[in-house]
mmCIF file of C-alpha atoms and ligand atoms in Angstrom:
data_model
loop_
_atom_site.group_PDB
_atom_site.id
_atom_site.type_symbol
_atom_site.label_atom_id
_atom_site.label_comp_id
_atom_site.label_asym_id
_atom_site.label_seq_id
_atom_site.Cartn_x
_atom_site.Cartn_y
_atom_site.Cartn_z
ATOM 1 C CA MET A 1 34.254 52.649 74.841
ATOM 2 C CA ARG A 2 31.209 54.909 75.047
ATOM 3 C CA ASN A 3 32.472 56.472 78.268
ATOM 4 C CA PHE A 4 35.943 56.860 76.777
ATOM 5 C CA LEU A 5 34.387 58.774 73.882
ATOM 6 C CA ARG A 6 32.328 60.911 76.268
ATOM 7 C CA GLY A 7 35.480 61.682 78.230
ATOM 8 C CA LEU A 8 37.248 62.656 75.037
ATOM 9 C CA VAL A 9 34.396 64.941 73.986
ATOM 10 C CA LEU A 10 33.890 66.522 77.431
ATOM 11 C CA LYS A 11 37.433 66.779 78.724
ATOM 12 C CA VAL A 12 39.407 67.334 75.521
ATOM 13 C CA LEU A 13 37.148 68.530 72.706
ATOM 14 C CA TYR A 14 34.985 70.817 74.876
ATOM 15 C CA PRO A 15 37.857 72.914 76.340
ATOM 16 C CA LEU A 16 39.358 73.219 72.850
ATOM 17 C CA MET A 17 36.038 74.332 71.429
ATOM 18 C CA MET A 18 35.574 76.896 74.201
ATOM 19 C CA LEU A 19 39.048 78.224 73.421
ATOM 20 C CA VAL A 20 38.067 78.611 69.770
ATOM 21 C CA GLY A 21 34.725 80.082 70.911
ATOM 22 C CA ALA A 22 36.582 82.766 72.882
ATOM 23 C CA PHE A 23 37.811 84.173 69.557
ATOM 24 C CA PHE A 24 34.476 83.784 67.784
ATOM 25 C CA ARG A 25 32.034 84.810 70.497
ATOM 26 C CA GLY A 26 28.975 84.411 68.298
ATOM 27 C CA ARG A 27 29.834 80.725 67.781
ATOM 28 C CA ARG A 28 30.279 79.799 71.430
ATOM 29 C CA GLU A 29 26.624 78.944 72.084
ATOM 30 C CA SER A 30 26.316 76.759 68.997
ATOM 31 C CA LEU A 31 29.494 74.882 70.017
ATOM 32 C CA GLN A 32 27.993 74.292 73.476
ATOM 33 C CA VAL A 33 24.775 72.978 71.892
ATOM 34 C CA PHE A 34 26.872 70.666 69.718
ATOM 35 C CA VAL A 35 28.625 69.220 72.786
ATOM 36 C CA ILE A 36 25.334 68.816 74.721
ATOM 37 C CA ARG A 37 23.745 66.945 71.792
ATOM 38 C CA LEU A 38 26.811 64.780 71.293
ATOM 39 C CA ASN A 39 26.874 63.939 75.004
ATOM 40 C CA ASN A 40 23.163 63.027 74.960
ATOM 41 C CA ARG A 41 23.683 60.800 71.942
ATOM 42 C CA LEU A 42 26.576 58.983 73.558
ATOM 43 C CA VAL A 43 24.645 58.504 76.813
ATOM 44 C CA MET A 44 21.532 57.325 74.989
ATOM 45 C CA ALA A 45 23.516 54.871 72.908
ATOM 46 C CA GLY A 46 23.885 52.856 76.097
ATOM 47 C CA LYS A 47 21.519 50.954 78.374
ATOM 48 C CA TYR A 48 20.766 52.109 81.905
ATOM 49 C CA ARG A 49 18.751 51.034 84.882
ATOM 50 C CA ALA A 50 19.539 53.852 87.257
ATOM 51 C CA GLY A 51 18.453 53.117 90.824
ATOM 52 C CA SER A 52 18.477 56.796 91.715
ATOM 53 C CA MET A 53 18.015 59.765 89.449
ATOM 54 C CA LEU A 54 18.348 63.447 90.061
ATOM 55 C CA ILE A 55 16.635 66.239 88.143
ATOM 56 C CA LEU A 56 18.499 69.535 88.397
ATOM 57 C CA LEU A 57 16.644 72.713 87.480
ATOM 58 C CA PRO A 58 17.718 76.319 87.030
ATOM 59 C CA HIS A 59 16.162 78.871 89.385
ATOM 60 C CA CYS A 60 14.760 80.899 86.459
ATOM 61 C CA ILE A 61 12.169 78.199 85.834
ATOM 62 C CA GLN A 62 10.280 79.545 88.865
ATOM 63 C CA VAL A 63 8.047 82.368 87.700
ATOM 64 C CA SER A 64 9.572 85.700 88.743
ATOM 65 C CA GLU A 65 6.375 86.867 90.495
ATOM 66 C CA CYS A 66 6.429 83.933 92.915
ATOM 67 C CA ASP A 67 7.910 84.748 96.297
ATOM 68 C CA VAL A 68 7.917 81.196 97.651
ATOM 69 C CA ARG A 69 11.463 80.125 98.510
ATOM 70 C CA ILE A 70 12.088 76.852 96.705
ATOM 71 C CA THR A 71 15.877 76.861 96.397
ATOM 72 C CA HIS A 72 16.482 75.086 99.707
ATOM 73 C CA ASN A 73 13.371 72.984 99.634
ATOM 74 C CA ILE A 74 11.351 72.583 96.462
ATOM 75 C CA ALA A 75 8.493 71.135 98.535
ATOM 76 C CA ASN A 76 7.748 74.717 99.653
ATOM 77 C CA CYS A 77 6.121 75.221 96.232
ATOM 78 C CA LYS A 78 2.367 75.789 96.637
ATOM 79 C CA ARG A 79 1.705 74.043 93.334
ATOM 80 C CA CYS A 80 -0.389 76.885 91.983
ATOM 81 C CA GLY A 81 0.523 75.904 88.410
ATOM 82 C CA ARG A 82 1.786 79.344 87.356
ATOM 83 C CA CYS A 83 5.139 77.828 86.420
ATOM 84 C CA GLY A 84 6.556 74.422 85.526
ATOM 85 C CA ILE A 85 7.711 73.634 89.064
ATOM 86 C CA SER A 86 4.354 72.129 90.070
ATOM 87 C CA ASP A 87 4.323 69.720 87.099
ATOM 88 C CA LEU A 88 7.955 68.783 87.719
ATOM 89 C CA ILE A 89 7.183 67.992 91.363
ATOM 90 C CA ALA A 90 4.283 65.794 90.212
ATOM 91 C CA ILE A 91 6.590 63.924 87.793
ATOM 92 C CA SER A 92 9.306 63.497 90.441
ATOM 93 C CA GLU A 93 6.817 62.147 92.993
ATOM 94 C CA ARG A 94 5.258 59.755 90.496
ATOM 95 C CA GLU A 95 8.645 58.463 89.362
ATOM 96 C CA GLY A 96 10.445 58.587 92.720
ATOM 97 C CA VAL A 97 13.118 60.894 91.329
ATOM 98 C CA LYS A 98 14.931 63.558 93.375
ATOM 99 C CA LEU A 99 14.309 67.121 92.244
ATOM 100 C CA PHE A 100 16.368 70.193 93.106
ATOM 101 C CA VAL A 101 16.739 73.781 92.005
ATOM 102 C CA ALA A 102 20.361 74.916 91.702
ATOM 103 C CA THR A 103 21.192 78.611 91.718
ATOM 104 C CA GLY A 104 24.687 78.099 90.347
ATOM 105 C CA GLY A 105 27.447 75.664 89.506
ATOM 106 C CA THR A 106 28.790 75.401 93.076
ATOM 107 C CA ILE A 107 25.364 74.550 94.503
ATOM 108 C CA ALA A 108 24.698 72.109 91.662
ATOM 109 C CA ARG A 109 27.968 70.309 92.451
ATOM 110 C CA ARG A 110 27.063 70.163 96.149
ATOM 111 C CA ILE A 111 23.602 68.740 95.383
ATOM 112 C CA VAL A 112 25.165 66.058 93.166
ATOM 113 C CA LYS A 113 27.757 65.214 95.849
ATOM 114 C CA ASP A 114 25.108 64.970 98.596
ATOM 115 C CA SER A 115 22.487 63.020 96.656
ATOM 116 C CA ARG A 116 24.948 60.650 94.919
ATOM 117 C CA PRO A 117 22.640 59.787 91.991
ATOM 118 C CA ASP A 118 23.283 57.081 89.411
ATOM 119 C CA ALA A 119 22.155 59.442 86.652
ATOM 120 C CA ILE A 120 21.255 63.107 86.194
ATOM 121 C CA ILE A 121 18.678 64.908 84.091
ATOM 122 C CA ALA A 122 19.818 68.514 83.901
ATOM 123 C CA VAL A 123 17.857 71.495 82.624
ATOM 124 C CA ALA A 124 19.685 74.763 81.941
ATOM 125 C CA CYS A 125 20.913 77.189 79.297
ATOM 126 C CA GLU A 126 23.725 76.269 76.880
ATOM 127 C CA ARG A 127 26.582 77.554 79.048
ATOM 128 C CA ASP A 128 25.456 76.100 82.388
ATOM 129 C CA LEU A 129 24.342 72.824 80.857
ATOM 130 C CA SER A 130 27.524 72.126 78.907
ATOM 131 C CA GLY A 131 29.695 73.169 81.889
ATOM 132 C CA GLY A 132 27.645 71.017 84.270
ATOM 133 C CA ILE A 133 27.859 67.952 82.023
ATOM 134 C CA VAL A 134 31.643 68.358 81.878
ATOM 135 C CA ASP A 135 31.892 68.847 85.666
ATOM 136 C CA THR A 136 29.889 65.743 86.552
ATOM 137 C CA PHE A 137 31.587 63.349 84.101
ATOM 138 C CA PRO A 138 31.704 60.302 84.323
ATOM 139 C CA LEU A 139 28.134 60.370 85.716
ATOM 140 C CA PRO A 140 25.641 59.871 82.894
ATOM 141 C CA VAL A 141 23.769 63.129 82.247
ATOM 142 C CA ILE A 142 21.017 63.902 79.771
ATOM 143 C CA GLY A 143 20.990 67.640 79.166
ATOM 144 C CA ILE A 144 17.755 69.446 78.284
ATOM 145 C CA LEU A 145 17.978 73.041 77.105
ATOM 146 C CA ASN A 146 15.480 75.361 78.726
ATOM 147 C CA GLU A 147 13.108 77.475 76.651
ATOM 148 C CA ARG A 148 13.406 81.243 77.041
ATOM 149 C CA PRO A 149 10.329 82.973 75.610
ATOM 150 C CA PHE A 150 11.069 86.115 77.699
ATOM 151 C CA GLY A 151 14.831 86.144 77.178
ATOM 152 C CA PRO A 152 17.620 84.699 79.318
ATOM 153 C CA CYS A 153 17.129 83.929 83.016
ATOM 154 C CA LEU A 154 13.472 85.061 83.181
ATOM 155 C CA ASP A 155 10.436 82.810 83.527
ATOM 156 C CA THR A 156 12.056 80.022 81.537
ATOM 157 C CA LYS A 157 10.311 76.792 80.631
ATOM 158 C CA VAL A 158 11.137 73.153 80.015
ATOM 159 C CA ASP A 159 9.556 70.602 77.722
ATOM 160 C CA MET A 160 8.042 68.109 80.222
ATOM 161 C CA LYS A 161 7.952 65.431 77.531
ATOM 162 C CA LYS A 162 11.743 65.572 77.256
ATOM 163 C CA VAL A 163 12.068 65.230 81.043
ATOM 164 C CA GLU A 164 9.734 62.211 81.033
ATOM 165 C CA GLU A 165 11.610 60.645 78.096
ATOM 166 C CA ALA A 166 14.913 61.020 79.956
ATOM 167 C CA ILE A 167 13.429 59.344 83.069
ATOM 168 C CA THR A 168 12.035 56.519 80.932
ATOM 169 C CA PHE A 169 15.458 56.032 79.375
ATOM 170 C CA PHE A 170 17.414 55.970 82.636
ATOM 171 C CA ALA A 171 14.795 53.714 84.237
ATOM 172 C CA GLY A 172 15.440 51.216 81.448
ATOM 173 C CA ARG A 173 11.770 51.272 80.419
ATOM 174 C CA GLN A 174 12.364 52.339 76.849
ATOM 175 C CA GLY A 175 10.220 50.293 74.509
ATOM 176 C CA GLN A 176 8.015 49.106 77.394
ATOM 177 C CA ASP A 177 6.357 52.529 77.749
ATOM 178 C CA GLU A 178 6.038 52.822 73.961
ATOM 179 C CA ARG A 179 4.323 49.449 73.800
ATOM 180 C CA LYS A 180 1.826 50.515 76.495
ATOM 181 C CA GLU A 181 0.742 53.591 74.475
HETATM 182 S S1 SF4 B 201 4.077 76.457 90.895
HETATM 183 FE FE1 SF4 B 201 3.370 78.378 91.878
HETATM 184 S S2 SF4 B 201 4.097 78.264 94.011
HETATM 185 FE FE2 SF4 B 201 5.248 76.748 92.840
HETATM 186 S S3 SF4 B 201 7.121 77.801 92.239
HETATM 187 FE FE3 SF4 B 201 5.666 78.032 90.522
HETATM 188 S S4 SF4 B 201 4.616 79.976 90.900
HETATM 189 FE FE4 SF4 B 201 5.645 79.394 92.831
#
């Protein structure tokens, strides 16, 4: 039932909303946020024990002054700590979760196809995130909006706590981790 509702939201409601959004351009982003939140709620209303998880990141999370090429292999990161990539690598290693940077929708789809995860934690802006969640349905995805203190597509950030919460949820450890604290 939950997946049926997600399908309805992502495959029927979302295209309709984007059609409406085309006439009211200022509203488009808020409609995308609405769909992302609704999707997250529906996913988190369920129970998961995902054997394999994938974290997908936008390229703009890498600080613009860094010339290390991480798009093909995130392990090239020198972990200098100037951007969130080093912390995200540490989380992925600790949790045994795959971590990739996607420079666009086509590459994101290829990464998902190749890594065949049970669940995805996606970080992106409203447009890419909502589109990606729709594209990868019926895979369960928790979408996390990036933070853009310097404007779109430049030195963006992500709330690590939200990433860790999503991993905890998909690992089926919810409640256990809270009890440990
Ligand atoms: S942590 Fe440092 S080396 Fe790694 S991507 Fe960010 S700036 Fe580049």
